[in-house]
């Protein structure tokens, strides 16, 4: 699983795409001299983006390393990509649906843009039992990342947002693309119009809300990517109270809720009053190994209203109908099988194997004397390297152990000094990585 | 296939969603009086949208009709939704991929955001052979409609666009959502900042470019939805020349190219010079019956440059990586099977059956003395009812024949006086619809 020859297909096409732009500038120069150039201005928001998107960048680093050390046994604990096969009860259901598409009785064309109501109801029952979330408030998507972008289209460029720092980079990057972010300030590494809520060991990874200015939107991810920290019920109560007092909307990302092992809330809707201030995005990716199958959902409660009292759910429905056409019916059939008693049980077995990996990685760094966070309620381990630059740490680990991680700086300025290590991988690879890391840092 | 009891699942969940907003205003009134309201302003762009999205609206009309006539044998020739089963060679390939996901060897997590290179190359070879399109210029999507929205995010709110009138409503609606459209003018039914290029029988459904002002973006769909007209090579040469002279970018929608029976171009890239001025979006939906499977693609040539000489492909790649996470690997496996010699042959058999339907519908209206367009190069028939309002015609046909169509007005002011009839359906349903329409209009 961790041979360099077995590099995932994810990186290869990217290299092909990026090569002409990144390496052969002469080619573009020739185009510019000889070719036709349109009079269409480049989108200033696209210009505001500072770097390539983080995870393709990690892929590029992996490729470069692979070229340098073609015979090294690379272990990929970087991008949070599931590696364990999907339980057969779930793939059987998808295959059955697929075969049905070749029959008159089983063929299905367009489904509802919002998703199959059977699946929407099953999600409501499985994840929001007793929390008052209705199937009609759940919108099935092709993944949480896609819905982040649709939520930004919904909100538009005139709102101001806050994000945890560090945070999953799509929140900020889609905010930049839609035009919310304002100017990038080199000295701080931050965008002018975005509020960065620092989350670090000193504040137990929960922002100091007494110092946080009011924004329209608050992105909040728990269990957190990248820190691996799950907010407590008391902390989320503070967050909801803060949003209510400020008239803000929380966009709560619960994509890693299935990894919670203690009594931390798995949904923002466990908090009283959240239905009037929160949207929740979630995903089958990490819960069911559906990273390649593509399936997620977003909950928009009916009670959530704009300042003019217009229901947010009506506008989100319009965005979903106009900018999306529903998730693949095959993925949806798989999603339904995930929520059957047998499917759900089997998936918990898979999650347990990732949890074991997380413990191995956590213990490795802890025993080496590092300050280590996460891992208990999330498949990510967050390790501090005081005084060091995270891209340097990333590079040194890669160079000396052939282990891919993610530098914390990729998640925002608040991630400097940290690296994120993913627990997705097979156990042998994780054990081998542990051995190499112990050798490096002993 | 056309019994009212067999109403597609597409409409039911929608009804559930829309019901509380549309019918029980008291409920919202109560919320407004008693509940918490955020201070987040509603996106002014969302406010600018005039109606619900067209196709869910057609669904609502269908549902209302079904309530009124629960025993009527409804025939659905409205929404362009494929109805014919997918050839087994294609579903077998998808099922094989699905079963593989339960094995260590066959499991796949995230793929490249741009799609599998094997599929990208197969699309280049199948659809762009000898046209110089490379696999690396093809971005696999979950459908053309989703990429329309991503292209609007790419371009941003500061560009001005032109659309054919009538046109597929997603072009304008996504332009409104992103903030390009400006004020809606009641008197004309048009948005102030959008150029409407009228396409009607008088100009052979090709806009008078000598009267068309310069815009940054030109959406152009051929074979056209809704008119069913395919632009000739000469016309597309004029269009490309127009775009080159104005420094515009054409976003060319070729989703119905597989239906072309004459020598009309199937791709804008058949036109010399197009690579420097055009993006092409296309889809497996109507070509392979993948409306529910969800698979499409977008071609962005390397030579396409913004006014500052920056390559458009680099920004589109960034949007795809940030706002999308790749199409379902299962759908992509199916796409590859569609492009195998056997798959391609089988799909052409399916398309032939829809072509037969189109001929039946065309001949029905022609023999009744109507002016009828389309049908020859597209699965849509466009029928003129001079002096009548298209929603009235739609309603009368539905009321008296239980046949669902789409009113031309739904595609823009230029669609008034027309209705669009879809050739997607089983032959018996189409023959029955023909009989009823002959009775109504004889």
Short mmCIF file of C-alpha atoms in Angstrom, two decimals, chain A residues 1 8-10 13-14 16-18 20-21 27-28 31-32 35-44 46-47 49-53 56 79-88 91-92 94-95 98-99 101-104 107-117 120 134 136 139 142 145-146 149-150 152-156 158-159 170 173-174 177-178 214 216-217 243-249 276-277 285-286 289-294 302-311 313-315 317-319 321-331, chain B residues 1 8-10 13-14 16-18 20-21 27-28 31-32 35-44 46-47 49-53 55-56 79-88 91-92 94-95 98-99 101-104 107-117 120 134 136 139 142 145-146 149 152-156 158-159 170 173-174 177-178 214 216-217 243-249 276-277 285-286 289-294 302-311 313-315 317-319 321-331:
data_model
loop_
_atom_site.label_atom_id
_atom_site.label_comp_id
_atom_site.label_asym_id
_atom_site.label_seq_id
_atom_site.Cartn_x
_atom_site.Cartn_y
_atom_site.Cartn_z
CA UNK A 1 0.00 0.00 0.00
CA UNK A 8 -2.43 7.15 -6.20
CA UNK A 9 -3.77 8.25 -9.54
CA UNK A 10 -4.70 11.53 -7.89
CA UNK A 13 -2.99 13.90 -14.14
CA UNK A 14 -2.36 16.98 -12.08
CA UNK A 16 0.41 16.64 -16.62
CA UNK A 17 -1.85 19.64 -16.29
CA UNK A 18 0.47 21.80 -14.31
CA UNK A 20 3.24 23.32 -19.12
CA UNK A 21 2.33 26.26 -16.90
CA UNK A 27 5.53 28.18 -24.36
CA UNK A 28 3.25 30.79 -22.81
CA UNK A 31 1.49 32.37 -27.11
CA UNK A 32 1.54 35.87 -25.81
CA UNK A 35 -1.44 34.38 -30.34
CA UNK A 36 -4.77 36.05 -29.90
CA UNK A 37 -5.57 37.43 -26.49
CA UNK A 38 -9.15 38.12 -25.38
CA UNK A 39 -10.26 41.42 -23.89
CA UNK A 40 -11.89 39.68 -20.95
CA UNK A 41 -10.45 40.86 -17.65
CA UNK A 42 -9.19 38.21 -15.27
CA UNK A 43 -11.49 37.94 -12.25
CA UNK A 44 -9.87 40.09 -9.55
CA UNK A 46 -9.07 34.82 -8.65
CA UNK A 47 -6.07 37.12 -8.67
CA UNK A 49 -5.80 33.85 -4.27
CA UNK A 50 -2.31 33.56 -2.88
CA UNK A 51 -1.32 29.98 -3.59
CA UNK A 52 -2.52 26.93 -5.37
CA UNK A 53 -5.07 24.96 -3.44
CA UNK A 56 -2.89 19.55 -5.04
CA UNK A 79 -4.23 14.34 2.38
CA UNK A 80 -7.10 12.94 4.44
CA UNK A 81 -7.98 10.27 1.96
CA UNK A 82 -9.69 7.10 3.09
CA UNK A 83 -7.89 3.87 2.20
CA UNK A 84 -10.00 1.04 3.60
CA UNK A 85 -12.35 -0.87 1.25
CA UNK A 86 -16.07 -0.12 1.54
CA UNK A 87 -18.06 -2.90 3.27
CA UNK A 88 -19.64 -5.24 0.69
CA UNK A 91 -21.21 -1.77 -2.63
CA UNK A 92 -23.76 -4.54 -3.25
CA UNK A 94 -24.82 0.34 -5.31
CA UNK A 95 -24.20 -2.48 -7.80
CA UNK A 98 -26.41 0.18 -11.23
CA UNK A 99 -27.70 -3.05 -12.79
CA UNK A 101 -30.28 1.24 -14.63
CA UNK A 102 -30.17 -1.24 -17.51
CA UNK A 103 -33.78 -2.26 -16.94
CA UNK A 104 -37.05 -0.50 -17.73
CA UNK A 107 -33.89 3.04 -14.83
CA UNK A 108 -33.75 6.44 -13.18
CA UNK A 109 -33.04 9.76 -14.86
CA UNK A 110 -32.90 13.08 -13.05
CA UNK A 111 -33.71 12.75 -9.39
CA UNK A 112 -34.80 15.60 -7.17
CA UNK A 113 -32.05 18.22 -7.03
CA UNK A 114 -32.32 18.07 -3.25
CA UNK A 115 -31.79 14.30 -3.19
CA UNK A 116 -33.96 11.24 -2.68
CA UNK A 117 -36.38 11.83 0.15
CA UNK A 120 -32.88 12.55 3.39
CA UNK A 134 -36.71 17.07 9.04
CA UNK A 136 -37.02 18.27 3.89
CA UNK A 139 -30.04 18.69 0.94
CA UNK A 142 -21.78 15.50 -3.96
CA UNK A 145 -16.53 20.83 -0.23
CA UNK A 146 -18.95 21.41 -3.11
CA UNK A 149 -18.84 26.70 -2.54
CA UNK A 150 -22.61 26.71 -3.08
CA UNK A 152 -20.71 31.03 -0.61
CA UNK A 153 -22.73 31.63 -3.80
CA UNK A 154 -25.83 31.73 -1.61
CA UNK A 155 -24.36 34.32 0.74
CA UNK A 156 -22.67 36.45 -1.93
CA UNK A 158 -21.41 41.46 0.69
CA UNK A 159 -21.17 39.37 3.84
CA UNK A 170 -11.79 25.74 1.23
CA UNK A 173 -10.47 30.15 -0.66
CA UNK A 174 -14.11 30.02 -1.72
CA UNK A 177 -13.29 33.50 -5.10
CA UNK A 178 -16.76 34.88 -4.33
CA UNK A 214 -19.23 40.33 14.83
CA UNK A 216 -22.32 37.66 9.23
CA UNK A 217 -20.98 34.14 8.76
CA UNK A 243 -24.17 33.91 17.00
CA UNK A 244 -27.60 34.69 18.41
CA UNK A 245 -26.39 37.83 20.14
CA UNK A 246 -24.69 39.03 16.96
CA UNK A 247 -27.32 37.89 14.50
CA UNK A 248 -24.71 35.73 12.75
CA UNK A 249 -25.10 32.47 10.82
CA UNK A 276 -32.31 29.69 14.23
CA UNK A 277 -28.61 30.44 13.65
CA UNK A 285 -16.50 10.77 2.71
CA UNK A 286 -14.77 10.05 5.99
CA UNK A 289 -14.96 5.87 2.71
CA UNK A 290 -16.94 7.72 0.02
CA UNK A 291 -14.13 10.17 -0.89
CA UNK A 292 -14.24 8.88 -4.47
CA UNK A 293 -17.96 8.00 -4.54
CA UNK A 294 -18.90 11.64 -3.65
CA UNK A 302 -36.64 26.28 8.31
CA UNK A 303 -36.30 28.72 11.22
CA UNK A 304 -33.07 30.23 9.88
CA UNK A 305 -34.01 33.70 8.56
CA UNK A 306 -32.17 36.56 6.90
CA UNK A 307 -32.43 40.01 8.44
CA UNK A 308 -35.44 40.70 6.21
CA UNK A 309 -37.09 37.57 7.68
CA UNK A 310 -36.77 35.63 4.43
CA UNK A 311 -36.06 31.91 5.04
CA UNK A 313 -33.76 27.45 3.07
CA UNK A 314 -35.73 28.95 0.17
CA UNK A 315 -32.67 30.62 -1.32
CA UNK A 317 -33.07 25.46 -2.48
CA UNK A 318 -32.90 27.84 -5.44
CA UNK A 319 -29.10 27.61 -5.54
CA UNK A 321 -31.82 23.69 -8.22
CA UNK A 322 -29.91 26.17 -10.39
CA UNK A 323 -26.24 25.39 -9.77
CA UNK A 324 -26.48 21.66 -9.07
CA UNK A 325 -28.52 18.83 -10.42
CA UNK A 326 -28.45 16.33 -7.58
CA UNK A 327 -25.86 13.79 -6.44
CA UNK A 328 -25.35 10.63 -8.47
CA UNK A 329 -28.26 8.25 -7.93
CA UNK A 330 -25.70 5.46 -7.47
CA UNK A 331 -23.92 7.28 -4.65
CA UNK B 1 -44.33 4.37 -18.44
CA UNK B 8 -41.06 10.16 -11.32
CA UNK B 9 -39.57 10.59 -7.89
CA UNK B 10 -38.22 13.93 -9.07
CA UNK B 13 -39.61 15.54 -2.54
CA UNK B 14 -39.86 18.93 -4.15
CA UNK B 16 -42.64 18.29 0.36
CA UNK B 17 -39.99 20.99 0.42
CA UNK B 18 -42.02 23.69 -1.19
CA UNK B 20 -44.63 24.84 3.84
CA UNK B 21 -43.30 27.91 2.07
CA UNK B 27 -46.27 29.25 9.77
CA UNK B 28 -43.65 31.71 8.55
CA UNK B 31 -41.72 32.43 13.04
CA UNK B 32 -41.31 36.04 12.20
CA UNK B 35 -38.59 33.59 16.51
CA UNK B 36 -35.06 34.82 16.29
CA UNK B 37 -34.03 36.55 13.11
CA UNK B 38 -30.36 36.88 12.08
CA UNK B 39 -28.80 40.17 11.05
CA UNK B 40 -27.40 38.67 7.87
CA UNK B 41 -28.67 40.49 4.79
CA UNK B 42 -30.25 38.39 2.09
CA UNK B 43 -27.96 38.25 -0.98
CA UNK B 44 -29.26 40.96 -3.32
CA UNK B 46 -30.75 36.03 -4.96
CA UNK B 47 -33.42 38.69 -4.57
CA UNK B 49 -34.09 36.16 -9.41
CA UNK B 50 -37.57 36.54 -10.81
CA UNK B 51 -39.04 33.08 -10.59
CA UNK B 52 -38.29 29.67 -9.26
CA UNK B 53 -36.00 27.65 -11.49
CA UNK B 55 -37.84 22.79 -14.31
CA UNK B 56 -38.91 22.40 -10.66
CA UNK B 79 -38.21 18.16 -18.75
CA UNK B 80 -35.55 16.71 -21.05
CA UNK B 81 -35.05 13.63 -18.96
CA UNK B 82 -33.79 10.43 -20.55
CA UNK B 83 -36.01 7.40 -20.10
CA UNK B 84 -34.28 4.54 -21.90
CA UNK B 85 -32.24 2.00 -19.89
CA UNK B 86 -28.45 2.29 -20.10
CA UNK B 87 -26.85 -0.48 -22.22
CA UNK B 88 -25.62 -3.35 -19.99
CA UNK B 91 -23.64 -0.62 -16.24
CA UNK B 92 -21.50 -3.79 -16.04
CA UNK B 94 -19.81 0.58 -13.32
CA UNK B 95 -20.83 -2.46 -11.24
CA UNK B 98 -18.31 -0.64 -7.51
CA UNK B 99 -17.47 -4.20 -6.43
CA UNK B 101 -14.37 -0.59 -4.03
CA UNK B 102 -14.84 -3.43 -1.53
CA UNK B 103 -11.39 -4.84 -2.28
CA UNK B 104 -7.92 -3.66 -1.27
CA UNK B 107 -10.53 0.65 -3.62
CA UNK B 108 -10.19 4.24 -4.76
CA UNK B 109 -10.45 7.34 -2.60
CA UNK B 110 -10.14 10.86 -3.94
CA UNK B 111 -9.35 10.96 -7.61
CA UNK B 112 -7.84 13.91 -9.40
CA UNK B 113 -10.23 16.88 -9.15
CA UNK B 114 -9.94 17.22 -12.93
CA UNK B 115 -10.99 13.61 -13.51
CA UNK B 116 -9.26 10.39 -14.46
CA UNK B 117 -6.74 11.05 -17.20
CA UNK B 120 -10.06 12.68 -20.28
CA UNK B 134 -5.62 17.39 -25.25
CA UNK B 136 -5.19 17.81 -19.99
CA UNK B 139 -12.08 18.74 -16.95
CA UNK B 142 -20.74 16.04 -12.47
CA UNK B 145 -25.18 22.52 -15.37
CA UNK B 146 -22.76 22.33 -12.44
CA UNK B 149 -22.13 27.63 -12.27
CA UNK B 152 -19.67 31.87 -13.56
CA UNK B 153 -17.62 31.75 -10.34
CA UNK B 154 -14.52 31.73 -12.54
CA UNK B 155 -15.59 34.81 -14.46
CA UNK B 156 -17.00 36.74 -11.51
CA UNK B 158 -17.56 42.19 -13.37
CA UNK B 159 -18.03 40.61 -16.79
CA UNK B 170 -29.20 28.16 -16.05
CA UNK B 173 -29.94 32.41 -13.55
CA UNK B 174 -26.35 31.62 -12.55
CA UNK B 177 -26.74 34.70 -8.69
CA UNK B 178 -23.10 35.68 -9.30
CA UNK B 214 -19.73 43.38 -27.50
CA UNK B 216 -17.06 39.55 -22.38
CA UNK B 217 -18.87 36.23 -22.39
CA UNK B 243 -15.67 36.74 -30.63
CA UNK B 244 -12.14 37.24 -31.96
CA UNK B 245 -12.90 40.72 -33.20
CA UNK B 246 -14.45 41.67 -29.85
CA UNK B 247 -12.02 39.85 -27.61
CA UNK B 248 -14.92 37.84 -26.16
CA UNK B 249 -15.00 34.33 -24.73
CA UNK B 276 -8.22 31.11 -28.55
CA UNK B 277 -11.77 32.27 -27.84
CA UNK B 285 -26.53 13.06 -19.70
CA UNK B 286 -28.32 13.05 -23.02
CA UNK B 289 -28.74 8.47 -20.40
CA UNK B 290 -26.57 9.63 -17.47
CA UNK B 291 -29.03 12.27 -16.21
CA UNK B 292 -29.12 10.48 -12.85
CA UNK B 293 -25.56 9.12 -12.95
CA UNK B 294 -24.12 12.67 -13.29
CA UNK B 302 -4.42 26.34 -23.21
CA UNK B 303 -4.41 29.17 -25.74
CA UNK B 304 -7.41 30.91 -24.17
CA UNK B 305 -6.03 33.98 -22.38
CA UNK B 306 -7.47 36.81 -20.34
CA UNK B 307 -6.72 40.39 -21.36
CA UNK B 308 -3.68 40.32 -19.08
CA UNK B 309 -2.47 37.25 -21.00
CA UNK B 310 -3.07 34.94 -18.05
CA UNK B 311 -4.27 31.47 -19.16
CA UNK B 313 -7.18 27.14 -17.83
CA UNK B 314 -5.06 27.91 -14.78
CA UNK B 315 -7.87 29.76 -13.04
CA UNK B 317 -8.19 24.47 -12.63
CA UNK B 318 -8.06 26.43 -9.38
CA UNK B 319 -11.86 26.70 -9.26
CA UNK B 321 -9.73 22.11 -7.19
CA UNK B 322 -11.30 24.49 -4.67
CA UNK B 323 -15.04 24.31 -5.36
CA UNK B 324 -15.30 20.73 -6.60
CA UNK B 325 -13.68 17.47 -5.68
CA UNK B 326 -14.05 15.43 -8.84
CA UNK B 327 -16.94 13.47 -10.31
CA UNK B 328 -17.91 10.16 -8.75
CA UNK B 329 -15.36 7.49 -9.65
CA UNK B 330 -18.26 5.17 -10.45
CA UNK B 331 -19.74 7.59 -12.98
#
